[in-house]
mmCIF file of C-alpha atoms in Angstrom:
data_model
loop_
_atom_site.group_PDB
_atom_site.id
_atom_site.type_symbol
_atom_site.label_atom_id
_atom_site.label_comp_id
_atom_site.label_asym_id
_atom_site.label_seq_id
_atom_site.Cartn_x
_atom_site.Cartn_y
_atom_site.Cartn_z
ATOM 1 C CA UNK E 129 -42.808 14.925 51.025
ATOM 2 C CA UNK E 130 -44.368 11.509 50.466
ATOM 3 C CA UNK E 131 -44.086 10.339 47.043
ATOM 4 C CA UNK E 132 -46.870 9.824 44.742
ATOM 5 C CA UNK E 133 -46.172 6.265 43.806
ATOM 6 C CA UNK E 134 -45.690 3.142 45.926
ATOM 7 C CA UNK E 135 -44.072 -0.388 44.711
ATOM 8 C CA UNK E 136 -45.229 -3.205 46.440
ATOM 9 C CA UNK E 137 -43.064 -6.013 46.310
ATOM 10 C CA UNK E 138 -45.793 -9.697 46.817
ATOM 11 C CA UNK E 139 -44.465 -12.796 48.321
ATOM 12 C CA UNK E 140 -45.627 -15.533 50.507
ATOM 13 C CA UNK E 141 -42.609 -17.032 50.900
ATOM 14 C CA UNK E 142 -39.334 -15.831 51.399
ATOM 15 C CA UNK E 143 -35.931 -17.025 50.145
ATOM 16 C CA UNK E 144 -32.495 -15.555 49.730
ATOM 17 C CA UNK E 145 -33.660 -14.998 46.397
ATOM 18 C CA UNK E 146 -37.038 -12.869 47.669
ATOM 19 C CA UNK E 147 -34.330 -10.879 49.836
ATOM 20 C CA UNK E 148 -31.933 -10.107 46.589
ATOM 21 C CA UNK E 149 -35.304 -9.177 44.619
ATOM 22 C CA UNK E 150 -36.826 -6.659 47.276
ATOM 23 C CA UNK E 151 -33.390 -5.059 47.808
ATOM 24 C CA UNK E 152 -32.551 -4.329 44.271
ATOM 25 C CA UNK E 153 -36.399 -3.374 44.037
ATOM 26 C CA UNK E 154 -35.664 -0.823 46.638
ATOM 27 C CA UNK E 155 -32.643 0.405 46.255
ATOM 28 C CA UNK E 156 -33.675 1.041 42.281
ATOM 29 C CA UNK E 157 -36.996 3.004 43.173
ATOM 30 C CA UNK E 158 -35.264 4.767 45.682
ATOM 31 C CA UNK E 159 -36.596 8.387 45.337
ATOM 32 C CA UNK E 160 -38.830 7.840 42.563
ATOM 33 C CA UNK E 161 -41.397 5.387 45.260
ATOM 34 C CA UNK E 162 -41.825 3.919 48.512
ATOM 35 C CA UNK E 163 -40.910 0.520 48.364
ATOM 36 C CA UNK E 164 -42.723 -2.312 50.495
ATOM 37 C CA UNK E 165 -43.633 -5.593 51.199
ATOM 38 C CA UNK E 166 -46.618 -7.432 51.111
ATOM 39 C CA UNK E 167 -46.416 -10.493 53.241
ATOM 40 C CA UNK E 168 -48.560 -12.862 52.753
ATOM 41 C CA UNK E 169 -48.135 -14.743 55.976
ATOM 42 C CA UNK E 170 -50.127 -18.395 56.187
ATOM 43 C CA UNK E 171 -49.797 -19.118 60.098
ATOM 44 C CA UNK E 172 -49.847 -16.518 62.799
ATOM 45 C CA UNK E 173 -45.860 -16.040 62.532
ATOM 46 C CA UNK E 174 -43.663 -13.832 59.854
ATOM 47 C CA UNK E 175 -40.226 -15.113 59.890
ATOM 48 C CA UNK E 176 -37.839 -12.675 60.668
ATOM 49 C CA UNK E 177 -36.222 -11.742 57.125
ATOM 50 C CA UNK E 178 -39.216 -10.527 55.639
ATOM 51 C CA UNK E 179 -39.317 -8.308 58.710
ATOM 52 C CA UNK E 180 -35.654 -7.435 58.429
ATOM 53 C CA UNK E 181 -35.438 -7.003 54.961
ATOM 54 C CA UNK E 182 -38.604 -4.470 54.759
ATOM 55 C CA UNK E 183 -37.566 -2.285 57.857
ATOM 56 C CA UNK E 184 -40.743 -0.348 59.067
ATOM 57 C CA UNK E 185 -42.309 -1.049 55.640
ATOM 58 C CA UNK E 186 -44.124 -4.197 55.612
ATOM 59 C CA UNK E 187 -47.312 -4.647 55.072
ATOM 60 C CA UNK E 188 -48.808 -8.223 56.608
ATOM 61 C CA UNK E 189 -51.923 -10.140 55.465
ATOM 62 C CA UNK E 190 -53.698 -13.453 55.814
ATOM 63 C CA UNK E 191 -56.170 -14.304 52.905
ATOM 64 C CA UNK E 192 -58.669 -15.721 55.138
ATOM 65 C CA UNK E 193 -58.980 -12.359 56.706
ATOM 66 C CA UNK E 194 -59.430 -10.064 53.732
ATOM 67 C CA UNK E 195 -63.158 -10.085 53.129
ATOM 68 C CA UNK E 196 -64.494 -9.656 56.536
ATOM 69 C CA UNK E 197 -61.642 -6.876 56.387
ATOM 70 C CA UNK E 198 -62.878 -5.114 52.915
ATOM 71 C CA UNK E 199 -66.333 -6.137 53.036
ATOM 72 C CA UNK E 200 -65.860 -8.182 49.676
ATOM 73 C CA UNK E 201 -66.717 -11.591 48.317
ATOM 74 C CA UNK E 202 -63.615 -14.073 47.288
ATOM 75 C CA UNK E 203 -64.664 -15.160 43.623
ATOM 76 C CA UNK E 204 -63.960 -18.988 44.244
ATOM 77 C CA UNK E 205 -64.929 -20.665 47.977
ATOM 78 C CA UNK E 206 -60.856 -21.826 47.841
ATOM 79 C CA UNK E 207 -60.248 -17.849 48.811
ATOM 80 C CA UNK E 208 -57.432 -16.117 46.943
ATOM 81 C CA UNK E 209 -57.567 -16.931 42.777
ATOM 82 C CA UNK E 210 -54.394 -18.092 42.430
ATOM 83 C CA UNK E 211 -52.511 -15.248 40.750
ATOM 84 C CA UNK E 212 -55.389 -12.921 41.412
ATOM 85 C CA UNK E 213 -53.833 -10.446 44.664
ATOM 86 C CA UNK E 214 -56.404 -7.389 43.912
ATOM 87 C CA UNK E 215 -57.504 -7.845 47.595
ATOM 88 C CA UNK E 216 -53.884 -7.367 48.887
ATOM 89 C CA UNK E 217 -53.591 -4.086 47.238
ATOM 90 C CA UNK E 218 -57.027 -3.049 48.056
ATOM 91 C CA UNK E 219 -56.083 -3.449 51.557
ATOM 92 C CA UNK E 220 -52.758 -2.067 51.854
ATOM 93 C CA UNK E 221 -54.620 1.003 50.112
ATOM 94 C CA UNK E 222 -56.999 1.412 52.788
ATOM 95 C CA UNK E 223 -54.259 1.990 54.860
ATOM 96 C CA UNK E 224 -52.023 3.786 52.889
ATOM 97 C CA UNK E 225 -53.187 6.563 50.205
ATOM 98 C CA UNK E 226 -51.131 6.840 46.763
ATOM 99 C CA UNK E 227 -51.848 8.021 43.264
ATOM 100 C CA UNK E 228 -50.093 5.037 41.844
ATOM 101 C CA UNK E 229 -49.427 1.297 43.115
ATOM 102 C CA UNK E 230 -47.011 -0.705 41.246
ATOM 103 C CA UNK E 231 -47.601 -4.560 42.352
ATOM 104 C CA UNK E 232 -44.211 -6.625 41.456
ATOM 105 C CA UNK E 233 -45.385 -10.327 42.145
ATOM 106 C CA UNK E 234 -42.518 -12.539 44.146
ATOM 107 C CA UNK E 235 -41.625 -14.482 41.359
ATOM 108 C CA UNK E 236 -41.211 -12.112 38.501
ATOM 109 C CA UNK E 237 -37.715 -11.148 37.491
ATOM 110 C CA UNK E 238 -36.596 -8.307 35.527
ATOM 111 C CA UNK E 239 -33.356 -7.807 34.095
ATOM 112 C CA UNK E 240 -33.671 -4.068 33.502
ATOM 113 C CA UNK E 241 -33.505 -1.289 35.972
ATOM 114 C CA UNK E 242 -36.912 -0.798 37.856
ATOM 115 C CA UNK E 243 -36.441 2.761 37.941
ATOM 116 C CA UNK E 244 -36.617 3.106 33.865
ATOM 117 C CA UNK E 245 -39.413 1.282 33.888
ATOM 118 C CA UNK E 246 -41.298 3.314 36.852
ATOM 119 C CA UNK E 247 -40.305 6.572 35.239
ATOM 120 C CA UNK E 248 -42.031 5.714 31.941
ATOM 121 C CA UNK E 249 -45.385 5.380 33.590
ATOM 122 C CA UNK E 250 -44.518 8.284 35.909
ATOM 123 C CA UNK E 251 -46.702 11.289 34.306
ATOM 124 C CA UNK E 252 -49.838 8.917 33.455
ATOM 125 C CA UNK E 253 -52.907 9.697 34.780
ATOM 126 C CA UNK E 254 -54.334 6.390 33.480
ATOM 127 C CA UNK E 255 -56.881 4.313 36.120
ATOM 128 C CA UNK E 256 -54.990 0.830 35.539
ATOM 129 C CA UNK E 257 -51.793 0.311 34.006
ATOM 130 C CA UNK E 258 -51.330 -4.119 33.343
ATOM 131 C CA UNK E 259 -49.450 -6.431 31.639
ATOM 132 C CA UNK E 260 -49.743 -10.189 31.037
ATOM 133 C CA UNK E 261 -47.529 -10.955 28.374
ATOM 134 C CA UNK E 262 -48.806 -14.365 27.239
ATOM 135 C CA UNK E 263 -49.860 -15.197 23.641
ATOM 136 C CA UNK E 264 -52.721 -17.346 23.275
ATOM 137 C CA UNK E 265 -51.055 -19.957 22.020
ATOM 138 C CA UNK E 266 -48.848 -20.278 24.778
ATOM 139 C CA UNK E 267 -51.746 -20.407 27.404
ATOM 140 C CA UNK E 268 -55.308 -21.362 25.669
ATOM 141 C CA UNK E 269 -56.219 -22.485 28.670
ATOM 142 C CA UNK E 270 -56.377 -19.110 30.590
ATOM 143 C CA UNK E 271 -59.564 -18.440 32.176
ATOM 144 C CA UNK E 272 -59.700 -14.823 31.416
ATOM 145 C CA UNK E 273 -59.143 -14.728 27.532
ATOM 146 C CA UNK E 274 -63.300 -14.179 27.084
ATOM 147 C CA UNK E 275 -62.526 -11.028 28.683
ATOM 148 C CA UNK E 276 -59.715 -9.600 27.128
ATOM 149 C CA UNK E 277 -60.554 -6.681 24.365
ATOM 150 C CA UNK E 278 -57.911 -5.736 22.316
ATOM 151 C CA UNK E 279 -57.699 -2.619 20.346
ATOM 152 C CA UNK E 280 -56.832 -3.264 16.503
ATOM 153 C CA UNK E 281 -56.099 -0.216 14.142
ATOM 154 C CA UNK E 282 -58.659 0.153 11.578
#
């Protein structure tokens, strides 16, 4: 049986450090979701670790490639929004159906074990689960705070 949820591990680089993050990313959601890679190659070769490392489930893109692929409009004429990889998922997705995707950018570190934190959000039939822990304070000059609503208790 195919799992419900898939964990897609985002990188365009790779690093020893990448490799240590995907494996313990793996090996921790190991039964609870398929684990893979999202490469986001910028020339016409992948190296061979992130190949290695994802055995039979990588998933390879070039931004360039992703409208005329989807059928979508980049926001900015520079392409991908720096920190913005909505068109990455929405292609792997085309390609391969789950009830949840759990995106785990290639620079975020988590000390905990990935599997506690999938199993929390398990049994939620929420459409979009997010974080962005920033305060304003700490990064006034975000360009999405005119969009952020935030619930306060009456």
């Amino acid at each position: 049986m195919t799992s419900r949820s898939a964990v897609l591990y985002l990188t365009h680089v790779w690093s020893p450090v990448h490799a240590l993050r995907y494996r313990r990313l793996r090996q921790q959601t190991a039964g609870i979701a398929d684990c893979y890679l999202l490469f986001h190659k910028s020339n016409d070769d992948v190296c061979a670790g992130p190949k290695n490392a994802a055995s039979g489930a990588l998933h390879v893109f070039h931004a360039s490639e992703l409208p005329r692929r989807l059928g979508y409009r980049y926001l900015t004429s520079d392409g991908l929004v720096p920190g913005c990889p909505h068109f990455a998922v929405i292609d792997f997705s085309k390609r391969r159906s789950y009830r949840h995707y759990w995106l785990i950018e290639g620079d975020v570190e988590f000390s905990g074990d990935w599997a506690t934190l999938l199993q929390a959000g398990r049994t939620t039939e929420a459409g979009l689960l997010a974080s962005h822990v920033r305060r304003y304070r700490d990064a006034p000059d975000w360009g999405w705070w005119n969009s952020v609503s935030v619930p306060f208790p009456a």
